[in-house]
Amino acid sequence: MTYRSSAKAKSDVNVSSLIVTAPAGVATGDVIVAFTTRDGGTGTITLPTGVTQLASSPLSSSLDGEISACGYKVESGTPPANYTFTYSVANDCVAIVSAHSNIDNATPLNQSSGAANSSSNASPMNVNATGITTTDTCDLIYCCAPDWNN
């Protein structure tokens, strides 16, 4: 498998959708991973069209008041020019889309796990990734942990 590229977007004002431009060079057969975090831990997140939300998603942090969602998609046909994330409650948000090539399109994902840290804005913050045991050599382990300020 090969990392192709990624793209991100953020809004520091209340919005109900966020558009991320497609990663550079994304092509038919690539597996994309889409991730977003929205301030305010209530409401729902809709991932971009065709993206399968992971079973461990969404996650919310009651003390920090954030909600996150993650999913994947195998691109078929002509990839879109952008990916749109929508939120039932408008707030500030951040999203990233990454593209990976040379992944088995029939079974691009064999397991997922999620964890949140309700640290009440402590710094530094630790989030323990648990529940993942790789099953093949060269498995991709993808961690999404956005830094709101960056």
mmCIF file of N, CA, C and O in Angstrom, residues 5-71:
data_model
loop_
_atom_site.group_PDB
_atom_site.id
_atom_site.type_symbol
_atom_site.label_atom_id
_atom_site.label_comp_id
_atom_site.label_asym_id
_atom_site.label_seq_id
_atom_site.Cartn_x
_atom_site.Cartn_y
_atom_site.Cartn_z
ATOM 1 N N SER A 5 -1.707 11.088 -0.793
ATOM 2 C CA SER A 5 -1.705 12.480 -0.340
ATOM 3 C C SER A 5 -2.900 12.697 0.582
ATOM 4 O O SER A 5 -3.734 11.813 0.746
ATOM 5 N N SER A 6 -2.985 13.887 1.157
ATOM 6 C CA SER A 6 -4.133 14.231 1.992
ATOM 7 C C SER A 6 -4.445 15.710 1.830
ATOM 8 O O SER A 6 -3.636 16.484 1.331
ATOM 9 N N ALA A 7 -5.653 16.062 2.252
ATOM 10 C CA ALA A 7 -6.091 17.459 2.214
ATOM 11 C C ALA A 7 -6.928 17.705 3.460
ATOM 12 O O ALA A 7 -7.542 16.783 4.010
ATOM 13 N N LYS A 8 -6.958 18.948 3.913
ATOM 14 C CA LYS A 8 -7.703 19.266 5.132
ATOM 15 C C LYS A 8 -8.364 20.624 5.001
ATOM 16 O O LYS A 8 -8.032 21.433 4.132
ATOM 17 N N ALA A 9 -9.334 20.843 5.880
ATOM 18 C CA ALA A 9 -10.018 22.139 5.950
ATOM 19 C C ALA A 9 -10.474 22.341 7.379
ATOM 20 O O ALA A 9 -10.648 21.376 8.136
ATOM 21 N N LYS A 10 -10.656 23.607 7.779
ATOM 22 C CA LYS A 10 -11.207 23.887 9.098
ATOM 23 C C LYS A 10 -11.973 25.193 9.048
ATOM 24 O O LYS A 10 -11.770 26.028 8.165
ATOM 25 N N SER A 11 -12.869 25.341 10.004
ATOM 26 C CA SER A 11 -13.612 26.583 10.141
ATOM 27 C C SER A 11 -13.618 26.981 11.604
ATOM 28 O O SER A 11 -13.924 26.167 12.476
ATOM 29 N N ASP A 12 -13.256 28.219 11.868
ATOM 30 C CA ASP A 12 -13.257 28.749 13.230
ATOM 31 C C ASP A 12 -14.559 29.456 13.560
ATOM 32 O O ASP A 12 -14.683 30.073 14.613
ATOM 33 N N VAL A 13 -15.527 29.387 12.646
ATOM 34 C CA VAL A 13 -16.851 29.968 12.870
ATOM 35 C C VAL A 13 -17.886 28.858 12.721
ATOM 36 O O VAL A 13 -17.608 27.812 12.141
ATOM 37 N N ASN A 14 -19.080 29.078 13.230
ATOM 38 C CA ASN A 14 -20.128 28.059 13.168
ATOM 39 C C ASN A 14 -20.579 27.805 11.737
ATOM 40 O O ASN A 14 -21.050 28.717 11.064
ATOM 41 N N VAL A 15 -20.407 26.557 11.274
ATOM 42 C CA VAL A 15 -20.857 26.158 9.946
ATOM 43 C C VAL A 15 -21.596 24.833 10.056
ATOM 44 O O VAL A 15 -21.368 24.050 10.981
ATOM 45 N N SER A 16 -22.485 24.554 9.095
ATOM 46 C CA SER A 16 -23.195 23.276 9.088
ATOM 47 C C SER A 16 -22.626 22.315 8.050
ATOM 48 O O SER A 16 -23.084 21.182 7.947
ATOM 49 N N SER A 17 -21.622 22.763 7.291
ATOM 50 C CA SER A 17 -20.920 21.866 6.371
ATOM 51 C C SER A 17 -19.499 22.376 6.163
ATOM 52 O O SER A 17 -19.211 23.557 6.362
ATOM 53 N N LEU A 18 -18.633 21.456 5.777
ATOM 54 C CA LEU A 18 -17.232 21.789 5.524
ATOM 55 C C LEU A 18 -16.799 21.009 4.293
ATOM 56 O O LEU A 18 -17.041 19.803 4.190
ATOM 57 N N ILE A 19 -16.174 21.693 3.343
ATOM 58 C CA ILE A 19 -15.730 21.074 2.096
ATOM 59 C C ILE A 19 -14.218 20.922 2.122
ATOM 60 O O ILE A 19 -13.493 21.888 2.380
ATOM 61 N N VAL A 20 -13.749 19.700 1.854
ATOM 62 C CA VAL A 20 -12.322 19.409 1.752
ATOM 63 C C VAL A 20 -12.040 19.088 0.290
ATOM 64 O O VAL A 20 -12.671 18.202 -0.293
ATOM 65 N N THR A 21 -11.112 19.806 -0.315
ATOM 66 C CA THR A 21 -10.693 19.533 -1.689
ATOM 67 C C THR A 21 -10.090 18.134 -1.750
ATOM 68 O O THR A 21 -9.400 17.714 -0.817
ATOM 69 N N ALA A 22 -10.332 17.418 -2.820
ATOM 70 C CA ALA A 22 -9.792 16.067 -2.972
ATOM 71 C C ALA A 22 -8.276 16.076 -2.846
ATOM 72 O O ALA A 22 -7.608 16.999 -3.325
ATOM 73 N N PRO A 23 -7.715 15.058 -2.194
ATOM 74 C CA PRO A 23 -6.257 14.962 -2.115
ATOM 75 C C PRO A 23 -5.642 14.927 -3.517
ATOM 76 O O PRO A 23 -6.256 14.389 -4.443
ATOM 77 N N ALA A 24 -4.476 15.487 -3.661
ATOM 78 C CA ALA A 24 -3.800 15.527 -4.964
ATOM 79 C C ALA A 24 -3.585 14.120 -5.504
ATOM 80 O O ALA A 24 -3.133 13.230 -4.791
ATOM 81 N N GLY A 25 -3.969 13.912 -6.754
ATOM 82 C CA GLY A 25 -3.715 12.663 -7.441
ATOM 83 C C GLY A 25 -4.637 11.513 -7.109
ATOM 84 O O GLY A 25 -4.411 10.398 -7.569
ATOM 85 N N VAL A 26 -5.688 11.744 -6.305
ATOM 86 C CA VAL A 26 -6.602 10.645 -5.967
ATOM 87 C C VAL A 26 -7.149 10.033 -7.252
ATOM 88 O O VAL A 26 -7.475 10.738 -8.204
ATOM 89 N N ALA A 27 -7.180 8.695 -7.283
ATOM 90 C CA ALA A 27 -7.528 7.997 -8.522
ATOM 91 C C ALA A 27 -8.505 6.857 -8.251
ATOM 92 O O ALA A 27 -8.672 6.426 -7.107
ATOM 93 N N THR A 28 -9.110 6.371 -9.314
ATOM 94 C CA THR A 28 -9.995 5.220 -9.228
ATOM 95 C C THR A 28 -9.238 4.070 -8.559
ATOM 96 O O THR A 28 -8.090 3.802 -8.893
ATOM 97 N N GLY A 29 -9.886 3.410 -7.597
ATOM 98 C CA GLY A 29 -9.265 2.302 -6.882
ATOM 99 C C GLY A 29 -8.564 2.708 -5.603
ATOM 100 O O GLY A 29 -8.222 1.847 -4.794
ATOM 101 N N ASP A 30 -8.338 3.991 -5.403
ATOM 102 C CA ASP A 30 -7.731 4.448 -4.149
ATOM 103 C C ASP A 30 -8.717 4.266 -3.003
ATOM 104 O O ASP A 30 -9.934 4.346 -3.185
ATOM 105 N N VAL A 31 -8.198 4.028 -1.823
ATOM 106 C CA VAL A 31 -9.007 4.004 -0.616
ATOM 107 C C VAL A 31 -8.794 5.340 0.079
ATOM 108 O O VAL A 31 -7.658 5.761 0.306
ATOM 109 N N ILE A 32 -9.900 6.023 0.347
ATOM 110 C CA ILE A 32 -9.787 7.286 1.071
ATOM 111 C C ILE A 32 -10.274 7.072 2.504
ATOM 112 O O ILE A 32 -11.147 6.258 2.770
ATOM 113 N N VAL A 33 -9.646 7.789 3.403
ATOM 114 C CA VAL A 33 -10.056 7.812 4.806
ATOM 115 C C VAL A 33 -10.512 9.235 5.081
ATOM 116 O O VAL A 33 -9.791 10.197 4.785
ATOM 117 N N ALA A 34 -11.740 9.374 5.607
ATOM 118 C CA ALA A 34 -12.319 10.692 5.887
ATOM 119 C C ALA A 34 -12.567 10.821 7.382
ATOM 120 O O ALA A 34 -13.154 9.933 7.999
ATOM 121 N N PHE A 35 -12.096 11.921 7.968
ATOM 122 C CA PHE A 35 -12.208 12.123 9.411
ATOM 123 C C PHE A 35 -12.589 13.565 9.701
ATOM 124 O O PHE A 35 -12.115 14.482 9.033
ATOM 125 N N THR A 36 -13.424 13.759 10.702
ATOM 126 C CA THR A 36 -13.784 15.121 11.109
ATOM 127 C C THR A 36 -14.013 15.195 12.608
ATOM 128 O O THR A 36 -14.399 14.205 13.240
ATOM 129 N N THR A 37 -13.765 16.363 13.168
ATOM 130 C CA THR A 37 -14.096 16.686 14.552
ATOM 131 C C THR A 37 -14.835 18.010 14.548
ATOM 132 O O THR A 37 -14.441 18.952 13.854
ATOM 133 N N ARG A 38 -15.939 18.051 15.312
ATOM 134 C CA ARG A 38 -16.725 19.277 15.423
ATOM 135 C C ARG A 38 -16.834 19.646 16.890
ATOM 136 O O ARG A 38 -17.044 18.795 17.748
ATOM 137 N N ASP A 39 -16.688 20.923 17.183
ATOM 138 C CA ASP A 39 -16.850 21.401 18.549
ATOM 139 C C ASP A 39 -18.321 21.276 18.923
ATOM 140 O O ASP A 39 -19.198 21.429 18.075
ATOM 141 N N GLY A 40 -18.589 21.011 20.151
ATOM 142 C CA GLY A 40 -19.973 20.801 20.592
ATOM 143 C C GLY A 40 -20.315 19.336 20.437
ATOM 144 O O GLY A 40 -20.431 18.844 19.324
ATOM 145 N N GLY A 41 -20.412 18.601 21.526
ATOM 146 C CA GLY A 41 -20.532 17.147 21.493
ATOM 147 C C GLY A 41 -21.906 16.590 21.182
ATOM 148 O O GLY A 41 -22.122 15.406 21.342
ATOM 149 N N THR A 42 -22.849 17.424 20.749
ATOM 150 C CA THR A 42 -24.180 16.908 20.436
ATOM 151 C C THR A 42 -24.433 16.969 18.936
ATOM 152 O O THR A 42 -23.682 17.578 18.192
ATOM 153 N N GLY A 43 -25.532 16.366 18.512
ATOM 154 C CA GLY A 43 -25.882 16.384 17.091
ATOM 155 C C GLY A 43 -25.258 15.224 16.356
ATOM 156 O O GLY A 43 -24.682 14.316 16.939
ATOM 157 N N THR A 44 -25.391 15.254 15.027
ATOM 158 C CA THR A 44 -24.884 14.171 14.195
ATOM 159 C C THR A 44 -23.925 14.715 13.139
ATOM 160 O O THR A 44 -23.955 15.897 12.799
ATOM 161 N N ILE A 45 -23.107 13.821 12.628
ATOM 162 C CA ILE A 45 -22.172 14.131 11.547
ATOM 163 C C ILE A 45 -22.509 13.217 10.380
ATOM 164 O O ILE A 45 -22.699 12.013 10.566
ATOM 165 N N THR A 46 -22.592 13.775 9.173
ATOM 166 C CA THR A 46 -22.748 12.980 7.970
ATOM 167 C C THR A 46 -21.453 13.068 7.180
ATOM 168 O O THR A 46 -21.024 14.160 6.799
ATOM 169 N N LEU A 47 -20.836 11.917 6.965
ATOM 170 C CA LEU A 47 -19.585 11.870 6.215
ATOM 171 C C LEU A 47 -19.877 12.053 4.724
ATOM 172 O O LEU A 47 -21.019 11.941 4.288
ATOM 173 N N PRO A 48 -18.844 12.339 3.920
ATOM 174 C CA PRO A 48 -19.048 12.556 2.479
ATOM 175 C C PRO A 48 -19.759 11.383 1.799
ATOM 176 O O PRO A 48 -19.717 10.246 2.281
ATOM 177 N N THR A 49 -20.391 11.660 0.672
ATOM 178 C CA THR A 49 -21.138 10.667 -0.087
ATOM 179 C C THR A 49 -20.303 9.419 -0.355
ATOM 180 O O THR A 49 -19.166 9.505 -0.803
ATOM 181 N N GLY A 50 -20.886 8.262 -0.036
ATOM 182 C CA GLY A 50 -20.238 6.987 -0.302
ATOM 183 C C GLY A 50 -19.269 6.511 0.757
ATOM 184 O O GLY A 50 -18.767 5.388 0.677
ATOM 185 N N VAL A 51 -18.993 7.334 1.748
ATOM 186 C CA VAL A 51 -18.046 6.956 2.801
ATOM 187 C C VAL A 51 -18.772 6.094 3.828
ATOM 188 O O VAL A 51 -19.829 6.458 4.331
ATOM 189 N N THR A 52 -18.212 4.927 4.135
ATOM 190 C CA THR A 52 -18.756 4.019 5.137
ATOM 191 C C THR A 52 -18.213 4.404 6.497
ATOM 192 O O THR A 52 -16.992 4.397 6.714
ATOM 193 N N GLN A 53 -19.109 4.763 7.397
ATOM 194 C CA GLN A 53 -18.687 5.165 8.736
ATOM 195 C C GLN A 53 -18.210 3.949 9.514
ATOM 196 O O GLN A 53 -18.817 2.880 9.446
ATOM 197 N N LEU A 54 -17.107 4.086 10.244
ATOM 198 C CA LEU A 54 -16.573 2.980 11.027
ATOM 199 C C LEU A 54 -17.498 2.655 12.194
ATOM 200 O O LEU A 54 -18.168 3.538 12.741
ATOM 201 N N ALA A 55 -17.496 1.389 12.585
ATOM 202 C CA ALA A 55 -18.348 0.945 13.687
ATOM 203 C C ALA A 55 -17.992 1.656 14.990
ATOM 204 O O ALA A 55 -18.843 1.854 15.849
ATOM 205 N N SER A 56 -16.762 2.058 15.155
ATOM 206 C CA SER A 56 -16.316 2.727 16.377
ATOM 207 C C SER A 56 -16.574 4.233 16.335
ATOM 208 O O SER A 56 -16.092 4.982 17.173
ATOM 209 N N SER A 57 -17.331 4.693 15.376
ATOM 210 C CA SER A 57 -17.556 6.112 15.137
ATOM 211 C C SER A 57 -19.063 6.366 15.110
ATOM 212 O O SER A 57 -19.818 5.499 14.674
ATOM 213 N N PRO A 58 -19.566 7.494 15.562
ATOM 214 C CA PRO A 58 -18.821 8.644 16.062
ATOM 215 C C PRO A 58 -18.452 8.489 17.537
ATOM 216 O O PRO A 58 -19.006 7.648 18.244
ATOM 217 N N LEU A 59 -17.530 9.315 17.959
ATOM 218 C CA LEU A 59 -17.125 9.399 19.356
ATOM 219 C C LEU A 59 -17.373 10.809 19.836
ATOM 220 O O LEU A 59 -17.187 11.773 19.092
ATOM 221 N N SER A 60 -17.768 10.948 21.090
ATOM 222 C CA SER A 60 -17.919 12.286 21.637
ATOM 223 C C SER A 60 -17.200 12.367 22.967
ATOM 224 O O SER A 60 -16.989 11.368 23.644
ATOM 225 N N SER A 61 -16.797 13.562 23.309
ATOM 226 C CA SER A 61 -16.092 13.837 24.551
ATOM 227 C C SER A 61 -16.948 14.790 25.360
ATOM 228 O O SER A 61 -17.123 15.939 24.984
ATOM 229 N N SER A 62 -17.514 14.297 26.453
ATOM 230 C CA SER A 62 -18.453 15.109 27.219
ATOM 231 C C SER A 62 -17.792 16.312 27.880
ATOM 232 O O SER A 62 -18.359 17.406 27.890
ATOM 233 N N LEU A 63 -16.597 16.155 28.429
ATOM 234 C CA LEU A 63 -15.948 17.282 29.092
ATOM 235 C C LEU A 63 -15.389 18.299 28.105
ATOM 236 O O LEU A 63 -15.459 19.499 28.323
ATOM 237 N N ASP A 64 -14.801 17.801 27.018
ATOM 238 C CA ASP A 64 -14.220 18.713 26.031
ATOM 239 C C ASP A 64 -15.265 19.197 25.031
ATOM 240 O O ASP A 64 -15.020 20.124 24.279
ATOM 241 N N GLY A 65 -16.421 18.552 24.994
ATOM 242 C CA GLY A 65 -17.514 18.993 24.142
ATOM 243 C C GLY A 65 -17.229 18.907 22.661
ATOM 244 O O GLY A 65 -17.500 19.828 21.908
ATOM 245 N N GLU A 66 -16.660 17.787 22.205
ATOM 246 C CA GLU A 66 -16.377 17.587 20.789
ATOM 247 C C GLU A 66 -16.953 16.259 20.336
ATOM 248 O O GLU A 66 -17.160 15.351 21.139
ATOM 249 N N ILE A 67 -17.224 16.147 19.044
ATOM 250 C CA ILE A 67 -17.691 14.894 18.456
ATOM 251 C C ILE A 67 -16.866 14.640 17.184
ATOM 252 O O ILE A 67 -16.556 15.572 16.447
ATOM 253 N N SER A 68 -16.473 13.381 16.981
ATOM 254 C CA SER A 68 -15.640 13.010 15.838
ATOM 255 C C SER A 68 -16.268 11.845 15.097
ATOM 256 O O SER A 68 -16.935 11.006 15.698
ATOM 257 N N ALA A 69 -16.029 11.777 13.794
ATOM 258 C CA ALA A 69 -16.489 10.655 12.986
ATOM 259 C C ALA A 69 -15.423 10.310 11.953
ATOM 260 O O ALA A 69 -14.705 11.192 11.473
ATOM 261 N N CYS A 70 -15.331 9.026 11.610
ATOM 262 C CA CYS A 70 -14.319 8.558 10.672
ATOM 263 C C CYS A 70 -14.919 7.464 9.796
ATOM 264 O O CYS A 70 -15.775 6.689 10.242
ATOM 265 N N GLY A 71 -14.479 7.399 8.543
ATOM 266 C CA GLY A 71 -14.933 6.364 7.636
ATOM 267 C C GLY A 71 -13.979 6.192 6.468
ATOM 268 O O GLY A 71 -12.962 6.880 6.377
#
